mmCIF file of C-alpha atoms in Angstrom:
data_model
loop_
_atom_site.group_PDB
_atom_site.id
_atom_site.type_symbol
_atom_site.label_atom_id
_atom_site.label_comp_id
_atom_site.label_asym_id
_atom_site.label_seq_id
_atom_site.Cartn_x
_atom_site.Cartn_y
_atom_site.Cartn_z
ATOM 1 C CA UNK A 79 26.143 42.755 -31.459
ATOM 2 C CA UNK A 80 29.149 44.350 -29.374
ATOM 3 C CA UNK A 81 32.305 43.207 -29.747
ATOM 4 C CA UNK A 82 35.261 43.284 -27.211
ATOM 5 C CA UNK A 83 38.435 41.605 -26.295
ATOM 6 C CA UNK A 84 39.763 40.845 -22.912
ATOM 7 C CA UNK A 85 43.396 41.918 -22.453
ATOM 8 C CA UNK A 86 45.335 41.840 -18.971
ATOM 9 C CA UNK A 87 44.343 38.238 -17.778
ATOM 10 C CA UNK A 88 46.348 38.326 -14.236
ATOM 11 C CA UNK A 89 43.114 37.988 -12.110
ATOM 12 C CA UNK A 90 40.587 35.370 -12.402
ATOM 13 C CA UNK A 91 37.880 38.207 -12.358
ATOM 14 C CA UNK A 92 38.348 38.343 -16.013
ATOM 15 C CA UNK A 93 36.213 35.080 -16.017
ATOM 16 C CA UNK A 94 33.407 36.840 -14.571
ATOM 17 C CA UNK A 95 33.490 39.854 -16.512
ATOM 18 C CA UNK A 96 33.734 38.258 -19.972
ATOM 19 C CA UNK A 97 30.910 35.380 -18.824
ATOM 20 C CA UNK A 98 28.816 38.100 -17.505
ATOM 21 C CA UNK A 99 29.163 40.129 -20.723
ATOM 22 C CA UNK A 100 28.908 37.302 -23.276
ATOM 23 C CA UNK A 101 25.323 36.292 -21.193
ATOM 24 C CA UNK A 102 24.208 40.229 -21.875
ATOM 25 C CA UNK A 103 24.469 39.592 -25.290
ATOM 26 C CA UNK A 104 27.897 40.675 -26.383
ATOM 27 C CA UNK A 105 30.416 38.452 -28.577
ATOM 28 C CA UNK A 106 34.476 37.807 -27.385
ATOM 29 C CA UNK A 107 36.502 38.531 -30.066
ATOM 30 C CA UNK A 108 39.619 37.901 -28.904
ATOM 31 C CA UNK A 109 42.196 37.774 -26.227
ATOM 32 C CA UNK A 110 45.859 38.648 -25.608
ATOM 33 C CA UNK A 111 47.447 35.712 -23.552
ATOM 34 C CA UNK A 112 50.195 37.546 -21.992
ATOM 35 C CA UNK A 113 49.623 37.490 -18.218
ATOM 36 C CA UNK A 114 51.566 36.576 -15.116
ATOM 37 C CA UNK A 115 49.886 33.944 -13.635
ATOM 38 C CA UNK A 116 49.513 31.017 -16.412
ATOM 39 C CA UNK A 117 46.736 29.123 -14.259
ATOM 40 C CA UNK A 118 44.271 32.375 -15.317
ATOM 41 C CA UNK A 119 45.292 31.648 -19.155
ATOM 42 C CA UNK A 120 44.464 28.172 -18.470
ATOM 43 C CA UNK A 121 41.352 29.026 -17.030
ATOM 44 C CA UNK A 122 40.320 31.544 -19.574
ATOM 45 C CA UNK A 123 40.837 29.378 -22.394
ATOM 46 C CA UNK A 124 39.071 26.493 -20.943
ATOM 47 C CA UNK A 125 36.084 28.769 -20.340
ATOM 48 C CA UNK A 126 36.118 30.060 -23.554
ATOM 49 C CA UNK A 127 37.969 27.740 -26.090
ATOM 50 C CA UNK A 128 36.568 29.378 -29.205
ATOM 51 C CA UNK A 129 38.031 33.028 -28.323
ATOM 52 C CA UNK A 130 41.325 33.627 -30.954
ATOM 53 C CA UNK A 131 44.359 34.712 -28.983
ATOM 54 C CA UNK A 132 46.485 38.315 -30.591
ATOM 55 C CA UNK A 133 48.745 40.789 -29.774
ATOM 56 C CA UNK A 134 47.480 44.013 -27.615
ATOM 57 C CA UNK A 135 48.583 46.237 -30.117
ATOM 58 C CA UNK A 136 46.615 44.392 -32.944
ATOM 59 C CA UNK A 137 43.242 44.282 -30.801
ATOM 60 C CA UNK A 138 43.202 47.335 -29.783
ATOM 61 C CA UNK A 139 43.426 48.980 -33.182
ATOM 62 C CA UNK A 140 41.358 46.401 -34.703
ATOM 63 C CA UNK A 141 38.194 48.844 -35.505
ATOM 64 C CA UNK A 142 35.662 46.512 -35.368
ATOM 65 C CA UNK A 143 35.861 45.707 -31.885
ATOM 66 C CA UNK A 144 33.710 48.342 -29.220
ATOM 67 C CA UNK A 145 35.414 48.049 -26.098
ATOM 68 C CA UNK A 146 37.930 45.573 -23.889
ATOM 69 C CA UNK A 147 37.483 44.145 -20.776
ATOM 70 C CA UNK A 148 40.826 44.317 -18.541
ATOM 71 C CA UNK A 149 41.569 42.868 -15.105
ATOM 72 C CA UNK A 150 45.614 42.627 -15.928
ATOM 73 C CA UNK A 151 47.734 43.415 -12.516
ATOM 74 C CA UNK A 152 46.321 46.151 -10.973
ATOM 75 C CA UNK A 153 48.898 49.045 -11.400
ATOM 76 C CA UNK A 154 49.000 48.300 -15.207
ATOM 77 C CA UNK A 155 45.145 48.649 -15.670
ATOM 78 C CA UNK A 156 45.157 52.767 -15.882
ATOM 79 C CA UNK A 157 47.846 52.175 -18.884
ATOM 80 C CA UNK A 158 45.942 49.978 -20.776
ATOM 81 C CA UNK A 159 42.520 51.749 -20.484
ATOM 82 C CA UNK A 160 44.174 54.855 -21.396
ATOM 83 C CA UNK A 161 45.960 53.349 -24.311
ATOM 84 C CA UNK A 162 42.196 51.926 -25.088
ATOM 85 C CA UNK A 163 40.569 55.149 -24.854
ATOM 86 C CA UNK A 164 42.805 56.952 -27.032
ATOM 87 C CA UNK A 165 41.763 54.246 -29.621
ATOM 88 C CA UNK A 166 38.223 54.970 -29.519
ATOM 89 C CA UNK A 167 37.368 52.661 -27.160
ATOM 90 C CA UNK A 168 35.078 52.175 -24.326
ATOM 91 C CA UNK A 169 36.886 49.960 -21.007
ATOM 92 C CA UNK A 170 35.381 48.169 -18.409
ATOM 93 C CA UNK A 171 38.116 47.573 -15.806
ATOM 94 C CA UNK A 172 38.423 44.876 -12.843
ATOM 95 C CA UNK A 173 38.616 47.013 -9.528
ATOM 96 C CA UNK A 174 40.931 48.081 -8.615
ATOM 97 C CA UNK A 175 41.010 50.314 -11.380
ATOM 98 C CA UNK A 176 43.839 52.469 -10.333
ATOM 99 C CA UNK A 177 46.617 52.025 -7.952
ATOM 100 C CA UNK A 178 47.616 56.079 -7.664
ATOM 101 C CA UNK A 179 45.906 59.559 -7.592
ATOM 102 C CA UNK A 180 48.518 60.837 -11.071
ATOM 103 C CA UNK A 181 46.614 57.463 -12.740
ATOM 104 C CA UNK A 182 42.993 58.540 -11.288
ATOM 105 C CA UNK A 183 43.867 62.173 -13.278
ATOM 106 C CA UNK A 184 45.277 60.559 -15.791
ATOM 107 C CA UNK A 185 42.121 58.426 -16.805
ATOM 108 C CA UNK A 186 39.626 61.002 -15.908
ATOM 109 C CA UNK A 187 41.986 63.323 -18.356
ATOM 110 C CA UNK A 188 41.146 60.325 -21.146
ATOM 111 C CA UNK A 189 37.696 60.181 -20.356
ATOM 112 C CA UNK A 190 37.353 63.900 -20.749
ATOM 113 C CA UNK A 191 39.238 64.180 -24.032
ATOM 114 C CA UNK A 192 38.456 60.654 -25.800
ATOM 115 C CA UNK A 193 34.775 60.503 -24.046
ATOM 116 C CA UNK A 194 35.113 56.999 -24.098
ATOM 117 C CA UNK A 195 33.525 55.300 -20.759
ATOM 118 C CA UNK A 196 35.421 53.708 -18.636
ATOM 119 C CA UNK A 197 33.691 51.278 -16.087
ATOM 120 C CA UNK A 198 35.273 50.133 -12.731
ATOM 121 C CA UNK A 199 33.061 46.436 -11.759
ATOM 122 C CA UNK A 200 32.934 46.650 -7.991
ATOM 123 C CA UNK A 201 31.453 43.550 -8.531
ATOM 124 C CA UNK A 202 30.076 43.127 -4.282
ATOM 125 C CA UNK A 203 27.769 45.677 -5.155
ATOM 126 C CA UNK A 204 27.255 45.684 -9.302
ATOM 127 C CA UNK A 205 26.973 41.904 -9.621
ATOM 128 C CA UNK A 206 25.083 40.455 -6.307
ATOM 129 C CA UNK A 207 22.166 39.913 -6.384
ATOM 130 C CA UNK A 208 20.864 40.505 -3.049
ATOM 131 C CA UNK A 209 22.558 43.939 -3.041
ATOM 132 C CA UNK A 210 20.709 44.736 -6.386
ATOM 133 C CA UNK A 211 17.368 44.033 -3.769
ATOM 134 C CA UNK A 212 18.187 46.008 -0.712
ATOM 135 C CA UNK A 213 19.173 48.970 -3.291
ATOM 136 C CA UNK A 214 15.749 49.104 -4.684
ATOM 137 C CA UNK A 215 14.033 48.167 -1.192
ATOM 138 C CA UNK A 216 15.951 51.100 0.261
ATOM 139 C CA UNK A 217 15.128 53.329 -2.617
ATOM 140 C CA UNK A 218 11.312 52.416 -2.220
ATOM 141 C CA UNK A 219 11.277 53.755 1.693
ATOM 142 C CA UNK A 220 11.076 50.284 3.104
ATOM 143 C CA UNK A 221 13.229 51.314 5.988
ATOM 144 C CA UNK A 222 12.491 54.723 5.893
ATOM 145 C CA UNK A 223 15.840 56.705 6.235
ATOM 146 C CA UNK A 224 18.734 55.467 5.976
ATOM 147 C CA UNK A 225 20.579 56.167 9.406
ATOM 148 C CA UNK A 226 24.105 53.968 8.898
ATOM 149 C CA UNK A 227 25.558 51.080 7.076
ATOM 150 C CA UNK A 228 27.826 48.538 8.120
ATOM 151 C CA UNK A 229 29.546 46.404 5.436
ATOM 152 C CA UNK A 230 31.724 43.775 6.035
ATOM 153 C CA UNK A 231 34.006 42.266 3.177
ATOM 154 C CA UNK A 232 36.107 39.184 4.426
ATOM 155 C CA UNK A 233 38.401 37.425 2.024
ATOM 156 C CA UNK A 234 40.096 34.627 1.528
ATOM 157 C CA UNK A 235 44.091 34.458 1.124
ATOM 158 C CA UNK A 236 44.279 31.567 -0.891
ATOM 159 C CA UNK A 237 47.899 31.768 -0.452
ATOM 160 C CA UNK A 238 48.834 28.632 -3.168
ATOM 161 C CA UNK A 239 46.943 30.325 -5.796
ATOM 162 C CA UNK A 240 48.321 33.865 -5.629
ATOM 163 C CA UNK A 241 51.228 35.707 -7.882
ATOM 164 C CA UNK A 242 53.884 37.383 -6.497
ATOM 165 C CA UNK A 243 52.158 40.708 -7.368
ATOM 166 C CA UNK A 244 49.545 39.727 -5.317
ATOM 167 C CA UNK A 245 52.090 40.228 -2.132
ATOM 168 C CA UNK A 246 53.759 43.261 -3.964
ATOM 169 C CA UNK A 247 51.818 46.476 -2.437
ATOM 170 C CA UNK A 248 52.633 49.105 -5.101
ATOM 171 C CA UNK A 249 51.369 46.809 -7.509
ATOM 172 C CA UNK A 250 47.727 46.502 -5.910
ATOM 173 C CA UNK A 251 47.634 49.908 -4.019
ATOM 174 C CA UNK A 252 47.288 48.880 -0.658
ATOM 175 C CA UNK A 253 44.267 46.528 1.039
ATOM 176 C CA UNK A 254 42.039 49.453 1.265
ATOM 177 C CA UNK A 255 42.019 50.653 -2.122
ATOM 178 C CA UNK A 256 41.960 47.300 -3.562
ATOM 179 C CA UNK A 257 39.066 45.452 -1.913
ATOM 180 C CA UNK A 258 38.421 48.431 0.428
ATOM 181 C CA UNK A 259 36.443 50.331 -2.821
ATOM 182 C CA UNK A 260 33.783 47.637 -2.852
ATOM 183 C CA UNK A 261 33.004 49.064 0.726
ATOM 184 C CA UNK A 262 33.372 52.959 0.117
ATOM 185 C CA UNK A 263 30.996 52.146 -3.581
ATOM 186 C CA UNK A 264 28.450 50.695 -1.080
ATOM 187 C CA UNK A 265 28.261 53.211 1.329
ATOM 188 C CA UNK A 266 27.468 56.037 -1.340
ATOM 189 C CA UNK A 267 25.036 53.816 -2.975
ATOM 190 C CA UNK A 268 23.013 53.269 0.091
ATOM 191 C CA UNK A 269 23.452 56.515 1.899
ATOM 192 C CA UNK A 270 22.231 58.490 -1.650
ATOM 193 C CA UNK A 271 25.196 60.318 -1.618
ATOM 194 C CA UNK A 272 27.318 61.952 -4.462
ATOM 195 C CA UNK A 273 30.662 62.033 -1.786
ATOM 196 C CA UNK A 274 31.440 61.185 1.949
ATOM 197 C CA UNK A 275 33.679 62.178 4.215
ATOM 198 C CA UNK A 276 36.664 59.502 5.598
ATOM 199 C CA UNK A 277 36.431 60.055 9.508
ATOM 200 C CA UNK A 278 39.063 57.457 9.868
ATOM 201 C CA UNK A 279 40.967 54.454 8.930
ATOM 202 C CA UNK A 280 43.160 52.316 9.955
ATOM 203 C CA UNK A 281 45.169 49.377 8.119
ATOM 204 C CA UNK A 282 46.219 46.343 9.998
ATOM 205 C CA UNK A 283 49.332 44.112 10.066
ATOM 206 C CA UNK A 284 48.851 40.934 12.089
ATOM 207 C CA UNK A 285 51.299 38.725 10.554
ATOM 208 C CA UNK A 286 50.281 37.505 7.112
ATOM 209 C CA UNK A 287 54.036 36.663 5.453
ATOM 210 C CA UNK A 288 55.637 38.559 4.040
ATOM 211 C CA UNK A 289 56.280 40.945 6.607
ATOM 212 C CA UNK A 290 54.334 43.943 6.278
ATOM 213 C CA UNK A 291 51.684 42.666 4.421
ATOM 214 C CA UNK A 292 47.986 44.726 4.733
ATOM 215 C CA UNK A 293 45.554 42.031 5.999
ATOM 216 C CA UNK A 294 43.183 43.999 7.650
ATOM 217 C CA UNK A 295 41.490 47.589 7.752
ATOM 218 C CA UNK A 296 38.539 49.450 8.861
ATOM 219 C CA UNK A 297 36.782 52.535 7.909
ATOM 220 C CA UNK A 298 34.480 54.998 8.512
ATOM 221 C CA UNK A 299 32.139 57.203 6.474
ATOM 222 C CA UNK A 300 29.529 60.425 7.204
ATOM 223 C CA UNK A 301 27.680 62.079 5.018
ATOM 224 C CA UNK A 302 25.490 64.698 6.831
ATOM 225 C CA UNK A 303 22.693 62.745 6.927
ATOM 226 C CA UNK A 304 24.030 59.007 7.040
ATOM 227 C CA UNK A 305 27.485 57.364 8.827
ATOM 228 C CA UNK A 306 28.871 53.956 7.829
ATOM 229 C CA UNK A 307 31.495 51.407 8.587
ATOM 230 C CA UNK A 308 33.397 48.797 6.858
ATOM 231 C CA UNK A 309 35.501 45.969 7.666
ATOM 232 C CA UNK A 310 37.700 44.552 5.526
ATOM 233 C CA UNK A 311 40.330 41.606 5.706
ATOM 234 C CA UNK A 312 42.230 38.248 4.509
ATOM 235 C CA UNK A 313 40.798 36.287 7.282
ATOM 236 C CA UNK A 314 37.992 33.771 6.083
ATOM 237 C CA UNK A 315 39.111 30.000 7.030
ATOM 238 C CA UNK A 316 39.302 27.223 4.809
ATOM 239 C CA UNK A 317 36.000 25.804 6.306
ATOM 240 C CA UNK A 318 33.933 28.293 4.793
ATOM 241 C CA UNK A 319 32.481 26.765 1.356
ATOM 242 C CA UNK A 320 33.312 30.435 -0.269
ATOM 243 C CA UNK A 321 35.608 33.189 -0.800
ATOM 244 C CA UNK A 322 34.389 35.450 1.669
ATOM 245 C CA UNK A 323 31.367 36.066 4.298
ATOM 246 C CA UNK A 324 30.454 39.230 2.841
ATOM 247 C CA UNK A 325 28.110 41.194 4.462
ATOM 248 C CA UNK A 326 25.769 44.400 4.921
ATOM 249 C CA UNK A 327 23.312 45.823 7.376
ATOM 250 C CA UNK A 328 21.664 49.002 6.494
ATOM 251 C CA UNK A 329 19.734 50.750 9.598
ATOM 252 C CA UNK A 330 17.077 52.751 8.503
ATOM 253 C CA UNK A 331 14.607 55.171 10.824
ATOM 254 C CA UNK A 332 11.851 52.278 10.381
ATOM 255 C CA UNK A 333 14.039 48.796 9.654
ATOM 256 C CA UNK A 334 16.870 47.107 9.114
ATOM 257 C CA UNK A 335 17.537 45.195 6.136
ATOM 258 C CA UNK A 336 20.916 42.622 6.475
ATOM 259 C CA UNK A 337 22.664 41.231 3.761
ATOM 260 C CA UNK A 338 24.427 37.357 3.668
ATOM 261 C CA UNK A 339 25.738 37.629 -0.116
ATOM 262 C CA UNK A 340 27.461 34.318 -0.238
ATOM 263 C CA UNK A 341 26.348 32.099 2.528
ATOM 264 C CA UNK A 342 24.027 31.742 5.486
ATOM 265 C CA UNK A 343 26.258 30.121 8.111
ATOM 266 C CA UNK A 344 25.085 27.118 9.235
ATOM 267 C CA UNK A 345 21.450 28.198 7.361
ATOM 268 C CA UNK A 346 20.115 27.963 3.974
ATOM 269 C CA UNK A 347 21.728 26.899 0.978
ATOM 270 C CA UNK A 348 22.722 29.038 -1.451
ATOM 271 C CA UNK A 349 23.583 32.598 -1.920
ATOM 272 C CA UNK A 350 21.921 35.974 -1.764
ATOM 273 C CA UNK A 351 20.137 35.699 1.183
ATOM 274 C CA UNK A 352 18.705 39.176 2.190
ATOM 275 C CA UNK A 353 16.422 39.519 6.188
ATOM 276 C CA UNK A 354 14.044 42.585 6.806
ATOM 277 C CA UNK A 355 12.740 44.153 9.515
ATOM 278 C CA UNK A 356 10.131 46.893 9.614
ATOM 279 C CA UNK A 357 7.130 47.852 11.578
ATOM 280 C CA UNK A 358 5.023 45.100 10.513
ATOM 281 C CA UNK A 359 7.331 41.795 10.188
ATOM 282 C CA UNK A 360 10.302 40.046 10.063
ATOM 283 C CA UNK A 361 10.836 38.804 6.352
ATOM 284 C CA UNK A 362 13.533 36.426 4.823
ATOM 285 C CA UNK A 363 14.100 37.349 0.784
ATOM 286 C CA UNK A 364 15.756 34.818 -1.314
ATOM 287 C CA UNK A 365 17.129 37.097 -4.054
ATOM 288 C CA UNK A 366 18.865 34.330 -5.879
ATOM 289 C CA UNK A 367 16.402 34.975 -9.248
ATOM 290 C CA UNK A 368 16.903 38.803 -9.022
ATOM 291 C CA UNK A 369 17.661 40.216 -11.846
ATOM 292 C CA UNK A 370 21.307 41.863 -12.317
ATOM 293 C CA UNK A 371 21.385 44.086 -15.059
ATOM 294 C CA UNK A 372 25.463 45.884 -14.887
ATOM 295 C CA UNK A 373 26.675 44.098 -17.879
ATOM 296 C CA UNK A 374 22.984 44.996 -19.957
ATOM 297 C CA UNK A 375 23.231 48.092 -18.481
ATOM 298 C CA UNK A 376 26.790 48.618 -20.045
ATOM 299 C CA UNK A 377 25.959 47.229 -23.228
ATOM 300 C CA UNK A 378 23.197 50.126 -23.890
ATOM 301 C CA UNK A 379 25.623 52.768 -22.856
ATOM 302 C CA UNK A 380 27.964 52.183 -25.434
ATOM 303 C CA UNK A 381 25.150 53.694 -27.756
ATOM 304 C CA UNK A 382 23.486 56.104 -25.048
ATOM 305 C CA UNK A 383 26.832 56.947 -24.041
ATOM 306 C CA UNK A 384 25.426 56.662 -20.123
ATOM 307 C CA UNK A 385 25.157 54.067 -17.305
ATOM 308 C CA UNK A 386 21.638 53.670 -16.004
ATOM 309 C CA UNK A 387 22.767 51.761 -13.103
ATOM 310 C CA UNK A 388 25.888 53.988 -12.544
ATOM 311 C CA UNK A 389 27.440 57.072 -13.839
ATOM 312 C CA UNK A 390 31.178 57.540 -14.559
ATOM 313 C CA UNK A 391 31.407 60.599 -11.804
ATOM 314 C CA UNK A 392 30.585 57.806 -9.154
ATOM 315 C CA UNK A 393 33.158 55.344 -10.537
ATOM 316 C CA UNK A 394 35.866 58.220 -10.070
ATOM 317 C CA UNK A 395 34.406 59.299 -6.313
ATOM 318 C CA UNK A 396 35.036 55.778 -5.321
ATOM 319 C CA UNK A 397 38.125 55.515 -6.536
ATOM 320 C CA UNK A 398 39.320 58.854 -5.343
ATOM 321 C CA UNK A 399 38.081 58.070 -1.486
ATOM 322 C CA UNK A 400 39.225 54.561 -1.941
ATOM 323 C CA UNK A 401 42.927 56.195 -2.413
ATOM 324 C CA UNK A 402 42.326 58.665 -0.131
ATOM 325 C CA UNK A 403 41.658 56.409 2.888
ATOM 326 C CA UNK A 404 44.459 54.037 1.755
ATOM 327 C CA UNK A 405 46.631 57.124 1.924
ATOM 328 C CA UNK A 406 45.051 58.656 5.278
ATOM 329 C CA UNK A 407 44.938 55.287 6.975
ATOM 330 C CA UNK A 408 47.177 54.927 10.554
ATOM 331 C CA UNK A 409 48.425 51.604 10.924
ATOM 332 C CA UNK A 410 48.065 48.730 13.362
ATOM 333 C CA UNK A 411 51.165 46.586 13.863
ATOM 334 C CA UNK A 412 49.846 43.581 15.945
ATOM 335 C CA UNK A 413 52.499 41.957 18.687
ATOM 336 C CA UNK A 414 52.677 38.708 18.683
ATOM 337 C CA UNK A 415 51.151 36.631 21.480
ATOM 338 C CA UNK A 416 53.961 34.669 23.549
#
């Protein structure tokens, strides 16, 4: 049975990560409690009261254990992989994995010398499972070609429940690269492409306090056979019963297949609701029982040494593009209405 601790517990994705790998089969060892948000800590160890609490230092060179699981404040992440790595030990890291291109080079320089893995969980795409569907539906021709994508990733603020990092832009890397790489790891996935070009983007200000504050951006992809677009922002109202009205439509030569990943308005109950068209019919999936197999898939690597459901040269081409059109992006500074 794998072993691994969870270190870095500023973002509540750490729940999902280590429930997600416990359910694949692997066994919590321990966790270091230093974090800067004590309502995750809380969280964690009322999810998982039997994990032992240590030092870093004293789980990461603690030989026994395989790999850690990190989702500590974003632009400490690259630091602690690296420091994990050079242990002999394989990471899988909350997104955004990296907050700068020097801490992209810096990992990939780890991964290349250690050859330890190290696993960004752009969790819209890894963990849904109605995205898992419309992967393998695409894959199977049941659209034909894929012409363009459209994603859109709302999100809500949750103001209350957010650290002062949260507001802090060097310490996230800027809206696009940190919830703006779930878009640019979708667009490669369903346009079957190894790299895209960033046309354009553009990051938004429309008055989110504090002044300044990224709560909106757009992008756009093209590959030379497939374009795409993606919306991104901290919009979603308090009426919606989840985080975020995440969607996708993929356009293909001969159908369209539309993603609802966490609710149908107004519709079913539930999540994962996928619709598609081709020449024959109009079909509603309910891909709530499909199968997600990320954290499995990680599990197996750590002896294959290789992701069957992604490699490690994707994970660093969405991370790279993510920066890139955080770094290319023009900016939108909204007036205020009298």
């Amino acid at each position: 049975m794998a072993r691994f601790a969870a270190i870095g517990l500023d973002h509540r994705h750490i729940y999902d990560l280590t429930e997600g790998l416990l359910k694949a089969g692997a066994q919590c060892v321990g966790y270091n409690p230093d974090t800067t948000d004590p309502r995750v800590l809380a969280g964690f160890r009322k999810r998982f009261p039997h994990v032992p609490a240590a030092e870093t230092a004293r789980l990461l060179d603690d030989p026994s254990i395989d790999f850690v699981v990190i989702s500590a404040v974003p632009r400490d992440r690259a630091d602690l992989a690296i420091a994990a790595m050079r242990r002999g030990k394989d990471v899988m890291c909350d997104k955004p994995g990296v907050t700068t291109p020097q801490q992209l080079a810096d990992v990939q320089r780890a991964v290349a010398e250690t050859g330890r893995l190290w696993m960004v969980c752009f969790s819209e795409r890894f963990i849904k499972p109605s995205a898992r569907k419309a992967w393998e539906l695409v894959r199977a021709g049941a659209i034909g070609r894929v012409v363009q994508t459209v994603g859109l990733g709302p999100h809500r603020l949750n103001r209350a429940l957010r650290p002062l990092w949260f507001f802090d832009k060097p310490a996230y890397g800027g809206i696009i690269n940190d919830i703006g790489c779930h878009q640019v790891d979708q667009f490669l996935a369903f346009a079957g492409a190894e790299d895209t070009t960033i046309v354009s983007s553009t990051i938004g200000c429309f008055g989110t306090e504090p002044e300044g504050f990224e709560d909106f951006a757009e992008i756009t992809f093209q590959t030379p056979s497939v374009r795409g677009y993606a919306r991104i922002d901290w919009f979603t109202p308090n009426g919606l019963p989840t985080w975020g009205d995440g969607r996708l439509f993929v356009t293909g030569t001969e159908g369209t297949i539309e993603l609802r990943k966490n609710v149908d308005l107004a519709g079913r109950e539930g999540e994962d609701h996928l619709f598609l068209v081709d020449r024959n019919a109009t079909r509603y999936l309910d891909c709530s029982d499909t199968p997600v197999t990320y954290f499995s898939d990680f599990l197996d690597a750590l002896k294959s040494r290789a992701m069957r459901s992604v490699s490690q040269a994707h994970v660093f081409t969405v991370c790279r593009l993510a920066l890139e059109a955080q770094a290319r992006a023009s900016r939108f500074i909204a007036q205020r209405q009298p």
